[in-house]
Amino acid sequence: MDNVPYEEWAEFLIGVLREEGVGRESAAEEGGESLRDEERAKNLAVERNTVLDLGCGTGTLTGLLYRAGFDMIGIDNSEEMLELAMRKRERSGSDILYLLQDMREFELYGTVGAVCSVCDSLNYMLEDADMVKVFSLVNNYLYPGGVFVFDFNTVYKYEQVIGDATIAENRDDCSFIWENYYDAGSQVNEYDLTVFVREPEGDRFRRFTETHYQRGYTLGQMKGFLEEAGLLFVRALDADTHGEVRAESERIYVIAKECGKRTV
């Protein structure tokens, strides 16, 4: 986890999505100009505006993107996290679609204009083949020319910054204690995590205790996975400064695009 507010993540993602033409207005204009069949144009416009939040957790970021005007789908493999996400949905009156699925095997009924995956969700992929599988599915379900925005924690962060350490943080909607163990040989990071998540109603917190395994990656590795999956690498940014990626970058944003389908 990084000490970055959800609002800041959302602001960055919204900027990228708008820049890439994802949104109701741009989608409707594109469909109306290229298709005579109004119903088909409408359906494609909906797909073009839909954003998939891959590894959505409790749905905080998903909700922020929904309020920004995007149709949202959230996928996570934690039933407990999705339960909290759906409570937030009920409270807000939104119509976000949440699906309990493994990102290595996720399925959608149609394409989406964009896929985002933040808060180091992709670091849970411990094998090269798993990462390529996820990226291949993203490519398969992206609308032609659709955008994929994700972040990841680097080898540098796990090895040089966290190492064998204990971290504790308090946030608006959750608090956590993170006991960390890093193996430099495998580049796999193990941590025991205790999370206290605020429930949507009132000031009650729910306690989760889990052991997680994450793997650090380099930007070069991520570029290779994107290429193997048939996605086009566009650019990368230091996630903390939004400037150029440095050797000391702890977390990196990557922006990629769909440029043709491959068999998954």
PDB file of C-alpha atoms in Angstrom:
ATOM      1  CA  MET A   1       0.000   0.000   0.000  1.00  0.00           C
ATOM      2  CA  ASP A   2       1.134   3.551  -0.687  1.00  0.00           C
ATOM      3  CA  ASN A   3       0.242   6.691   1.237  1.00  0.00           C
ATOM      4  CA  VAL A   4      -1.660   8.235  -1.679  1.00  0.00           C
ATOM      5  CA  PRO A   5      -5.317   9.329  -1.292  1.00  0.00           C
ATOM      6  CA  TYR A   6      -7.925   7.609  -3.438  1.00  0.00           C
ATOM      7  CA  GLU A   7      -8.953  11.045  -4.681  1.00  0.00           C
ATOM      8  CA  GLU A   8      -5.473  11.591  -6.108  1.00  0.00           C
ATOM      9  CA  TRP A   9      -5.515   8.215  -7.848  1.00  0.00           C
ATOM     10  CA  ALA A  10      -8.959   9.005  -9.249  1.00  0.00           C
ATOM     11  CA  GLU A  11      -7.880  12.443 -10.468  1.00  0.00           C
ATOM     12  CA  PHE A  12      -4.937  10.933 -12.321  1.00  0.00           C
ATOM     13  CA  LEU A  13      -7.028   8.161 -13.872  1.00  0.00           C
ATOM     14  CA  ILE A  14      -9.821  10.519 -14.916  1.00  0.00           C
ATOM     15  CA  GLY A  15      -7.287  12.754 -16.643  1.00  0.00           C
ATOM     16  CA  VAL A  16      -5.797   9.833 -18.572  1.00  0.00           C
ATOM     17  CA  LEU A  17      -9.198   8.423 -19.526  1.00  0.00           C
ATOM     18  CA  ARG A  18     -10.490  11.783 -20.771  1.00  0.00           C
ATOM     19  CA  GLU A  19      -7.263  12.329 -22.697  1.00  0.00           C
ATOM     20  CA  GLU A  20      -7.758   8.969 -24.390  1.00  0.00           C
ATOM     21  CA  GLY A  21     -11.379   9.762 -25.297  1.00  0.00           C
ATOM     22  CA  VAL A  22     -13.126   7.493 -22.793  1.00  0.00           C
ATOM     23  CA  GLY A  23     -16.401   9.022 -21.651  1.00  0.00           C
ATOM     24  CA  ARG A  24     -20.052   9.362 -22.548  1.00  0.00           C
ATOM     25  CA  GLU A  25     -19.729  12.462 -24.735  1.00  0.00           C
ATOM     26  CA  SER A  26     -16.768  11.271 -26.788  1.00  0.00           C
ATOM     27  CA  ALA A  27     -18.232   7.781 -27.089  1.00  0.00           C
ATOM     28  CA  ALA A  28     -21.592   9.040 -28.305  1.00  0.00           C
ATOM     29  CA  GLU A  29     -19.992  11.345 -30.840  1.00  0.00           C
ATOM     30  CA  GLU A  30     -17.746   8.601 -32.171  1.00  0.00           C
ATOM     31  CA  GLY A  31     -20.584   6.111 -32.478  1.00  0.00           C
ATOM     32  CA  GLY A  32     -22.987   8.586 -34.104  1.00  0.00           C
ATOM     33  CA  GLU A  33     -20.520   9.559 -36.775  1.00  0.00           C
ATOM     34  CA  SER A  34     -19.515   6.043 -37.788  1.00  0.00           C
ATOM     35  CA  LEU A  35     -22.701   3.976 -37.422  1.00  0.00           C
ATOM     36  CA  ARG A  36     -26.108   4.389 -39.078  1.00  0.00           C
ATOM     37  CA  ASP A  37     -27.820   1.958 -36.800  1.00  0.00           C
ATOM     38  CA  GLU A  38     -28.697   4.143 -33.796  1.00  0.00           C
ATOM     39  CA  GLU A  39     -29.240   1.227 -31.428  1.00  0.00           C
ATOM     40  CA  ARG A  40     -25.885  -0.296 -32.287  1.00  0.00           C
ATOM     41  CA  ALA A  41     -24.262   3.109 -31.938  1.00  0.00           C
ATOM     42  CA  LYS A  42     -25.824   3.492 -28.500  1.00  0.00           C
ATOM     43  CA  ASN A  43     -24.603   0.068 -27.352  1.00  0.00           C
ATOM     44  CA  LEU A  44     -21.078   0.724 -28.570  1.00  0.00           C
ATOM     45  CA  ALA A  45     -21.110   4.114 -26.881  1.00  0.00           C
ATOM     46  CA  VAL A  46     -21.962   2.417 -23.583  1.00  0.00           C
ATOM     47  CA  GLU A  47     -19.086  -0.020 -24.021  1.00  0.00           C
ATOM     48  CA  ARG A  48     -16.722   2.804 -24.936  1.00  0.00           C
ATOM     49  CA  ASN A  49     -17.629   4.645 -21.719  1.00  0.00           C
ATOM     50  CA  THR A  50     -17.381   1.586 -19.448  1.00  0.00           C
ATOM     51  CA  VAL A  51     -14.317   1.222 -17.244  1.00  0.00           C
ATOM     52  CA  LEU A  52     -13.252  -2.019 -15.586  1.00  0.00           C
ATOM     53  CA  ASP A  53     -11.588  -1.654 -12.180  1.00  0.00           C
ATOM     54  CA  LEU A  54      -9.486  -4.821 -11.927  1.00  0.00           C
ATOM     55  CA  GLY A  55      -8.741  -5.676  -8.303  1.00  0.00           C
ATOM     56  CA  CYS A  56     -11.314  -3.175  -7.040  1.00  0.00           C
ATOM     57  CA  GLY A  57     -11.192  -4.153  -3.348  1.00  0.00           C
ATOM     58  CA  THR A  58     -13.882  -2.360  -1.342  1.00  0.00           C
ATOM     59  CA  GLY A  59     -14.851  -0.202  -4.305  1.00  0.00           C
ATOM     60  CA  THR A  60     -13.692   3.210  -3.074  1.00  0.00           C
ATOM     61  CA  LEU A  61     -11.882   4.104  -6.308  1.00  0.00           C
ATOM     62  CA  THR A  62     -14.605   2.438  -8.365  1.00  0.00           C
ATOM     63  CA  GLY A  63     -17.150   4.745  -6.754  1.00  0.00           C
ATOM     64  CA  LEU A  64     -15.071   7.851  -7.417  1.00  0.00           C
ATOM     65  CA  LEU A  65     -14.783   6.977 -11.109  1.00  0.00           C
ATOM     66  CA  TYR A  66     -18.516   6.288 -11.253  1.00  0.00           C
ATOM     67  CA  ARG A  67     -19.243   9.717  -9.785  1.00  0.00           C
ATOM     68  CA  ALA A  68     -16.970  11.212 -12.443  1.00  0.00           C
ATOM     69  CA  GLY A  69     -19.385   9.922 -15.093  1.00  0.00           C
ATOM     70  CA  PHE A  70     -18.017   6.529 -16.089  1.00  0.00           C
ATOM     71  CA  ASP A  71     -20.044   3.322 -16.182  1.00  0.00           C
ATOM     72  CA  MET A  72     -18.132   0.998 -13.865  1.00  0.00           C
ATOM     73  CA  ILE A  73     -17.457  -2.712 -13.450  1.00  0.00           C
ATOM     74  CA  GLY A  74     -15.417  -3.884 -10.472  1.00  0.00           C
ATOM     75  CA  ILE A  75     -13.705  -7.274 -10.256  1.00  0.00           C
ATOM     76  CA  ASP A  76     -12.053  -8.743  -7.181  1.00  0.00           C
ATOM     77  CA  ASN A  77     -11.400 -12.242  -5.851  1.00  0.00           C
ATOM     78  CA  SER A  78     -12.204 -11.359  -2.228  1.00  0.00           C
ATOM     79  CA  GLU A  79     -15.813 -12.033  -1.293  1.00  0.00           C
ATOM     80  CA  GLU A  80     -15.490 -10.002   1.914  1.00  0.00           C
ATOM     81  CA  MET A  81     -14.097  -6.959   0.102  1.00  0.00           C
ATOM     82  CA  LEU A  82     -16.850  -7.112  -2.512  1.00  0.00           C
ATOM     83  CA  GLU A  83     -19.455  -7.350   0.224  1.00  0.00           C
ATOM     84  CA  LEU A  84     -18.247  -3.987   1.540  1.00  0.00           C
ATOM     85  CA  ALA A  85     -18.140  -2.591  -2.003  1.00  0.00           C
ATOM     86  CA  MET A  86     -21.764  -3.582  -2.573  1.00  0.00           C
ATOM     87  CA  ARG A  87     -22.813  -1.951   0.698  1.00  0.00           C
ATOM     88  CA  LYS A  88     -21.208   1.283  -0.503  1.00  0.00           C
ATOM     89  CA  ARG A  89     -23.075   0.857  -3.790  1.00  0.00           C
ATOM     90  CA  GLU A  90     -26.403   0.481  -2.019  1.00  0.00           C
ATOM     91  CA  ARG A  91     -25.745   3.516   0.132  1.00  0.00           C
ATOM     92  CA  SER A  92     -24.795   5.699  -2.849  1.00  0.00           C
ATOM     93  CA  GLY A  93     -27.562   4.463  -5.131  1.00  0.00           C
ATOM     94  CA  SER A  94     -25.114   3.700  -7.943  1.00  0.00           C
ATOM     95  CA  ASP A  95     -25.479   0.848 -10.429  1.00  0.00           C
ATOM     96  CA  ILE A  96     -21.870  -0.369 -10.411  1.00  0.00           C
ATOM     97  CA  LEU A  97     -21.560  -4.009 -11.456  1.00  0.00           C
ATOM     98  CA  TYR A  98     -19.348  -6.044  -9.100  1.00  0.00           C
ATOM     99  CA  LEU A  99     -18.061  -9.498 -10.062  1.00  0.00           C
ATOM    100  CA  LEU A 100     -16.305 -12.068  -7.876  1.00  0.00           C
ATOM    101  CA  GLN A 101     -13.581 -13.335 -10.216  1.00  0.00           C
ATOM    102  CA  ASP A 102      -9.881 -14.130 -10.373  1.00  0.00           C
ATOM    103  CA  MET A 103      -8.203 -11.559 -12.630  1.00  0.00           C
ATOM    104  CA  ARG A 104      -6.289 -14.381 -14.332  1.00  0.00           C
ATOM    105  CA  GLU A 105      -9.580 -15.857 -15.538  1.00  0.00           C
ATOM    106  CA  PHE A 106     -12.031 -12.950 -15.632  1.00  0.00           C
ATOM    107  CA  GLU A 107     -14.887 -12.857 -18.140  1.00  0.00           C
ATOM    108  CA  LEU A 108     -17.071 -10.020 -19.409  1.00  0.00           C
ATOM    109  CA  TYR A 109     -20.134  -9.974 -21.661  1.00  0.00           C
ATOM    110  CA  GLY A 110     -18.662  -7.313 -23.942  1.00  0.00           C
ATOM    111  CA  THR A 111     -15.784  -4.916 -24.358  1.00  0.00           C
ATOM    112  CA  VAL A 112     -14.897  -1.908 -22.207  1.00  0.00           C
ATOM    113  CA  GLY A 113     -13.323   1.397 -23.106  1.00  0.00           C
ATOM    114  CA  ALA A 114     -10.694   1.171 -20.410  1.00  0.00           C
ATOM    115  CA  VAL A 115      -9.247  -1.102 -17.759  1.00  0.00           C
ATOM    116  CA  CYS A 116      -7.529   0.227 -14.662  1.00  0.00           C
ATOM    117  CA  SER A 117      -5.699  -1.689 -11.961  1.00  0.00           C
ATOM    118  CA  VAL A 118      -4.080   0.251  -9.130  1.00  0.00           C
ATOM    119  CA  CYS A 119      -2.986  -0.160  -5.505  1.00  0.00           C
ATOM    120  CA  ASP A 120      -0.372  -2.783  -6.531  1.00  0.00           C
ATOM    121  CA  SER A 121      -3.007  -5.384  -7.482  1.00  0.00           C
ATOM    122  CA  LEU A 122      -0.810  -6.756 -10.277  1.00  0.00           C
ATOM    123  CA  ASN A 123       2.066  -7.411  -7.888  1.00  0.00           C
ATOM    124  CA  TYR A 124       0.036 -10.392  -6.680  1.00  0.00           C
ATOM    125  CA  MET A 125       0.925 -12.134  -9.928  1.00  0.00           C
ATOM    126  CA  LEU A 126       3.982 -14.185  -8.892  1.00  0.00           C
ATOM    127  CA  GLU A 127       4.699 -15.860 -12.227  1.00  0.00           C
ATOM    128  CA  ASP A 128       5.445 -14.382 -15.639  1.00  0.00           C
ATOM    129  CA  ALA A 129       2.778 -16.584 -17.215  1.00  0.00           C
ATOM    130  CA  ASP A 130       0.109 -15.236 -14.856  1.00  0.00           C
ATOM    131  CA  MET A 131       0.919 -11.628 -15.736  1.00  0.00           C
ATOM    132  CA  VAL A 132       0.805 -12.374 -19.453  1.00  0.00           C
ATOM    133  CA  LYS A 133      -2.524 -14.139 -18.950  1.00  0.00           C
ATOM    134  CA  VAL A 134      -4.011 -11.080 -17.228  1.00  0.00           C
ATOM    135  CA  PHE A 135      -2.682  -8.720 -19.880  1.00  0.00           C
ATOM    136  CA  SER A 136      -3.997 -10.979 -22.653  1.00  0.00           C
ATOM    137  CA  LEU A 137      -7.485 -10.930 -21.126  1.00  0.00           C
ATOM    138  CA  VAL A 138      -7.314  -7.155 -20.784  1.00  0.00           C
ATOM    139  CA  ASN A 139      -6.413  -6.918 -24.465  1.00  0.00           C
ATOM    140  CA  ASN A 140      -9.250  -9.261 -25.380  1.00  0.00           C
ATOM    141  CA  TYR A 141     -11.913  -7.232 -23.567  1.00  0.00           C
ATOM    142  CA  LEU A 142     -10.728  -3.740 -24.491  1.00  0.00           C
ATOM    143  CA  TYR A 143     -12.737  -1.820 -27.074  1.00  0.00           C
ATOM    144  CA  PRO A 144     -10.608  -1.195 -30.197  1.00  0.00           C
ATOM    145  CA  GLY A 145      -8.072   1.435 -29.233  1.00  0.00           C
ATOM    146  CA  GLY A 146      -9.082   1.153 -25.564  1.00  0.00           C
ATOM    147  CA  VAL A 147      -6.686   2.145 -22.798  1.00  0.00           C
ATOM    148  CA  PHE A 148      -5.131   0.114 -19.982  1.00  0.00           C
ATOM    149  CA  VAL A 149      -3.789   2.026 -16.965  1.00  0.00           C
ATOM    150  CA  PHE A 150      -2.083   0.205 -14.111  1.00  0.00           C
ATOM    151  CA  ASP A 151       0.476   0.652 -11.390  1.00  0.00           C
ATOM    152  CA  PHE A 152       2.996  -1.692  -9.837  1.00  0.00           C
ATOM    153  CA  ASN A 153       5.528  -1.715  -7.038  1.00  0.00           C
ATOM    154  CA  THR A 154       9.118  -2.050  -8.172  1.00  0.00           C
ATOM    155  CA  VAL A 155      11.906  -4.374  -7.108  1.00  0.00           C
ATOM    156  CA  TYR A 156      13.646  -1.292  -5.732  1.00  0.00           C
ATOM    157  CA  LYS A 157      10.757  -0.596  -3.350  1.00  0.00           C
ATOM    158  CA  TYR A 158      10.585  -4.107  -1.940  1.00  0.00           C
ATOM    159  CA  GLU A 159      14.348  -4.542  -1.716  1.00  0.00           C
ATOM    160  CA  GLN A 160      15.595  -1.108  -0.673  1.00  0.00           C
ATOM    161  CA  VAL A 161      12.648   0.673   0.944  1.00  0.00           C
ATOM    162  CA  ILE A 162      10.472  -1.894   2.699  1.00  0.00           C
ATOM    163  CA  GLY A 163      12.786  -4.872   3.211  1.00  0.00           C
ATOM    164  CA  ASP A 164      12.096  -6.613   6.504  1.00  0.00           C
ATOM    165  CA  ALA A 165      10.028  -3.957   8.198  1.00  0.00           C
ATOM    166  CA  THR A 166       6.766  -3.331  10.018  1.00  0.00           C
ATOM    167  CA  ILE A 167       4.496  -0.552   8.751  1.00  0.00           C
ATOM    168  CA  ALA A 168       1.350   0.861  10.348  1.00  0.00           C
ATOM    169  CA  GLU A 169      -0.975   3.528   8.924  1.00  0.00           C
ATOM    170  CA  ASN A 170      -4.310   5.150   9.722  1.00  0.00           C
ATOM    171  CA  ARG A 171      -6.528   6.324   6.856  1.00  0.00           C
ATOM    172  CA  ASP A 172     -10.027   7.745   6.527  1.00  0.00           C
ATOM    173  CA  ASP A 173     -11.692   4.459   5.659  1.00  0.00           C
ATOM    174  CA  CYS A 174      -9.192   1.915   6.946  1.00  0.00           C
ATOM    175  CA  SER A 175      -6.119   1.294   9.093  1.00  0.00           C
ATOM    176  CA  PHE A 176      -3.532  -1.430   8.717  1.00  0.00           C
ATOM    177  CA  ILE A 177      -0.496  -3.116  10.259  1.00  0.00           C
ATOM    178  CA  TRP A 178       1.945  -4.581   7.724  1.00  0.00           C
ATOM    179  CA  GLU A 179       4.707  -6.986   8.834  1.00  0.00           C
ATOM    180  CA  ASN A 180       7.056  -7.495   5.900  1.00  0.00           C
ATOM    181  CA  TYR A 181       9.571 -10.164   4.800  1.00  0.00           C
ATOM    182  CA  TYR A 182      11.410  -9.897   1.486  1.00  0.00           C
ATOM    183  CA  ASP A 183      13.350 -12.633  -0.350  1.00  0.00           C
ATOM    184  CA  ALA A 184      15.854 -11.082  -2.754  1.00  0.00           C
ATOM    185  CA  GLY A 185      16.482 -14.362  -4.566  1.00  0.00           C
ATOM    186  CA  SER A 186      12.906 -14.857  -5.749  1.00  0.00           C
ATOM    187  CA  GLN A 187      12.001 -11.137  -5.581  1.00  0.00           C
ATOM    188  CA  VAL A 188       8.868 -12.229  -3.750  1.00  0.00           C
ATOM    189  CA  ASN A 189       7.609 -10.187  -0.852  1.00  0.00           C
ATOM    190  CA  GLU A 190       5.630 -11.801   1.986  1.00  0.00           C
ATOM    191  CA  TYR A 191       3.664  -9.741   4.444  1.00  0.00           C
ATOM    192  CA  ASP A 192       1.223 -10.396   7.240  1.00  0.00           C
ATOM    193  CA  LEU A 193      -1.500  -7.785   6.979  1.00  0.00           C
ATOM    194  CA  THR A 194      -4.077  -6.786   9.548  1.00  0.00           C
ATOM    195  CA  VAL A 195      -6.643  -4.353   8.157  1.00  0.00           C
ATOM    196  CA  PHE A 196      -9.407  -2.488   9.944  1.00  0.00           C
ATOM    197  CA  VAL A 197     -11.974  -1.320   7.357  1.00  0.00           C
ATOM    198  CA  ARG A 198     -14.647   1.233   8.172  1.00  0.00           C
ATOM    199  CA  GLU A 199     -18.128  -0.019   7.383  1.00  0.00           C
ATOM    200  CA  PRO A 200     -20.325   2.284   5.270  1.00  0.00           C
ATOM    201  CA  GLU A 201     -22.837   2.671   8.113  1.00  0.00           C
ATOM    202  CA  GLY A 202     -21.542   4.449  11.198  1.00  0.00           C
ATOM    203  CA  ASP A 203     -18.079   4.243  12.754  1.00  0.00           C
ATOM    204  CA  ARG A 204     -17.766   0.480  13.073  1.00  0.00           C
ATOM    205  CA  PHE A 205     -14.665  -1.245  11.701  1.00  0.00           C
ATOM    206  CA  ARG A 206     -14.235  -4.794  10.441  1.00  0.00           C
ATOM    207  CA  ARG A 207     -10.948  -6.596  11.073  1.00  0.00           C
ATOM    208  CA  PHE A 208      -9.239  -8.699   8.385  1.00  0.00           C
ATOM    209  CA  THR A 209      -6.031 -10.664   8.958  1.00  0.00           C
ATOM    210  CA  GLU A 210      -4.287 -12.096   5.923  1.00  0.00           C
ATOM    211  CA  THR A 211      -0.912 -13.210   4.605  1.00  0.00           C
ATOM    212  CA  HIS A 212      -0.032 -11.840   1.181  1.00  0.00           C
ATOM    213  CA  TYR A 213       2.638 -12.615  -1.363  1.00  0.00           C
ATOM    214  CA  GLN A 214       3.690 -10.057  -3.944  1.00  0.00           C
ATOM    215  CA  ARG A 215       6.462  -9.928  -6.492  1.00  0.00           C
ATOM    216  CA  GLY A 216       8.473  -6.884  -7.474  1.00  0.00           C
ATOM    217  CA  TYR A 217       8.837  -6.077 -11.165  1.00  0.00           C
ATOM    218  CA  THR A 218      10.893  -3.786 -13.356  1.00  0.00           C
ATOM    219  CA  LEU A 219       9.499  -1.549 -16.063  1.00  0.00           C
ATOM    220  CA  GLY A 220      11.400  -3.595 -18.624  1.00  0.00           C
ATOM    221  CA  GLN A 221       9.616  -6.748 -17.512  1.00  0.00           C
ATOM    222  CA  MET A 222       6.225  -5.045 -17.735  1.00  0.00           C
ATOM    223  CA  LYS A 223       6.956  -3.822 -21.258  1.00  0.00           C
ATOM    224  CA  GLY A 224       7.807  -7.385 -22.235  1.00  0.00           C
ATOM    225  CA  PHE A 225       4.564  -8.751 -20.802  1.00  0.00           C
ATOM    226  CA  LEU A 226       2.540  -6.090 -22.630  1.00  0.00           C
ATOM    227  CA  GLU A 227       4.207  -6.908 -25.917  1.00  0.00           C
ATOM    228  CA  GLU A 228       3.655 -10.636 -25.444  1.00  0.00           C
ATOM    229  CA  ALA A 229      -0.029 -10.000 -24.756  1.00  0.00           C
ATOM    230  CA  GLY A 230      -0.422  -7.858 -27.874  1.00  0.00           C
ATOM    231  CA  LEU A 231      -0.826  -4.518 -26.080  1.00  0.00           C
ATOM    232  CA  LEU A 232       0.929  -1.326 -27.133  1.00  0.00           C
ATOM    233  CA  PHE A 233       3.068   0.371 -24.483  1.00  0.00           C
ATOM    234  CA  VAL A 234       2.385   4.127 -24.561  1.00  0.00           C
ATOM    235  CA  ARG A 235       4.224   5.657 -21.615  1.00  0.00           C
ATOM    236  CA  ALA A 236       5.238   5.215 -17.988  1.00  0.00           C
ATOM    237  CA  LEU A 237       5.367   7.685 -15.088  1.00  0.00           C
ATOM    238  CA  ASP A 238       6.727   7.718 -11.573  1.00  0.00           C
ATOM    239  CA  ALA A 239       3.497   7.262  -9.607  1.00  0.00           C
ATOM    240  CA  ASP A 240       4.535   9.626  -6.828  1.00  0.00           C
ATOM    241  CA  THR A 241       5.891  12.536  -8.879  1.00  0.00           C
ATOM    242  CA  HIS A 242       4.107  11.915 -12.213  1.00  0.00           C
ATOM    243  CA  GLY A 243       7.490  12.639 -13.756  1.00  0.00           C
ATOM    244  CA  GLU A 244       9.963  10.394 -15.524  1.00  0.00           C
ATOM    245  CA  VAL A 245      10.609   6.922 -14.173  1.00  0.00           C
ATOM    246  CA  ARG A 246      13.859   6.777 -12.195  1.00  0.00           C
ATOM    247  CA  ALA A 247      15.985   3.951 -10.863  1.00  0.00           C
ATOM    248  CA  GLU A 248      14.632   4.894  -7.414  1.00  0.00           C
ATOM    249  CA  SER A 249      10.961   4.879  -8.459  1.00  0.00           C
ATOM    250  CA  GLU A 250       8.998   2.860  -5.925  1.00  0.00           C
ATOM    251  CA  ARG A 251       5.712   2.702  -7.805  1.00  0.00           C
ATOM    252  CA  ILE A 252       5.175   3.179 -11.533  1.00  0.00           C
ATOM    253  CA  TYR A 253       2.111   4.018 -13.607  1.00  0.00           C
ATOM    254  CA  VAL A 254       1.941   2.398 -17.044  1.00  0.00           C
ATOM    255  CA  ILE A 255      -0.395   3.417 -19.833  1.00  0.00           C
ATOM    256  CA  ALA A 256      -0.961   0.955 -22.684  1.00  0.00           C
ATOM    257  CA  LYS A 257      -3.500   0.572 -25.487  1.00  0.00           C
ATOM    258  CA  GLU A 258      -5.326  -2.113 -27.417  1.00  0.00           C
ATOM    259  CA  CYS A 259      -3.905  -2.448 -30.926  1.00  0.00           C
ATOM    260  CA  GLY A 260      -5.367  -5.715 -32.205  1.00  0.00           C
ATOM    261  CA  LYS A 261      -6.720  -8.942 -30.777  1.00  0.00           C
ATOM    262  CA  ARG A 262      -4.920 -12.203 -30.159  1.00  0.00           C
ATOM    263  CA  THR A 263      -6.289 -15.606 -29.224  1.00  0.00           C
ATOM    264  CA  VAL A 264      -6.308 -16.014 -25.440  1.00  0.00           C
TER     265      VAL A 264
END
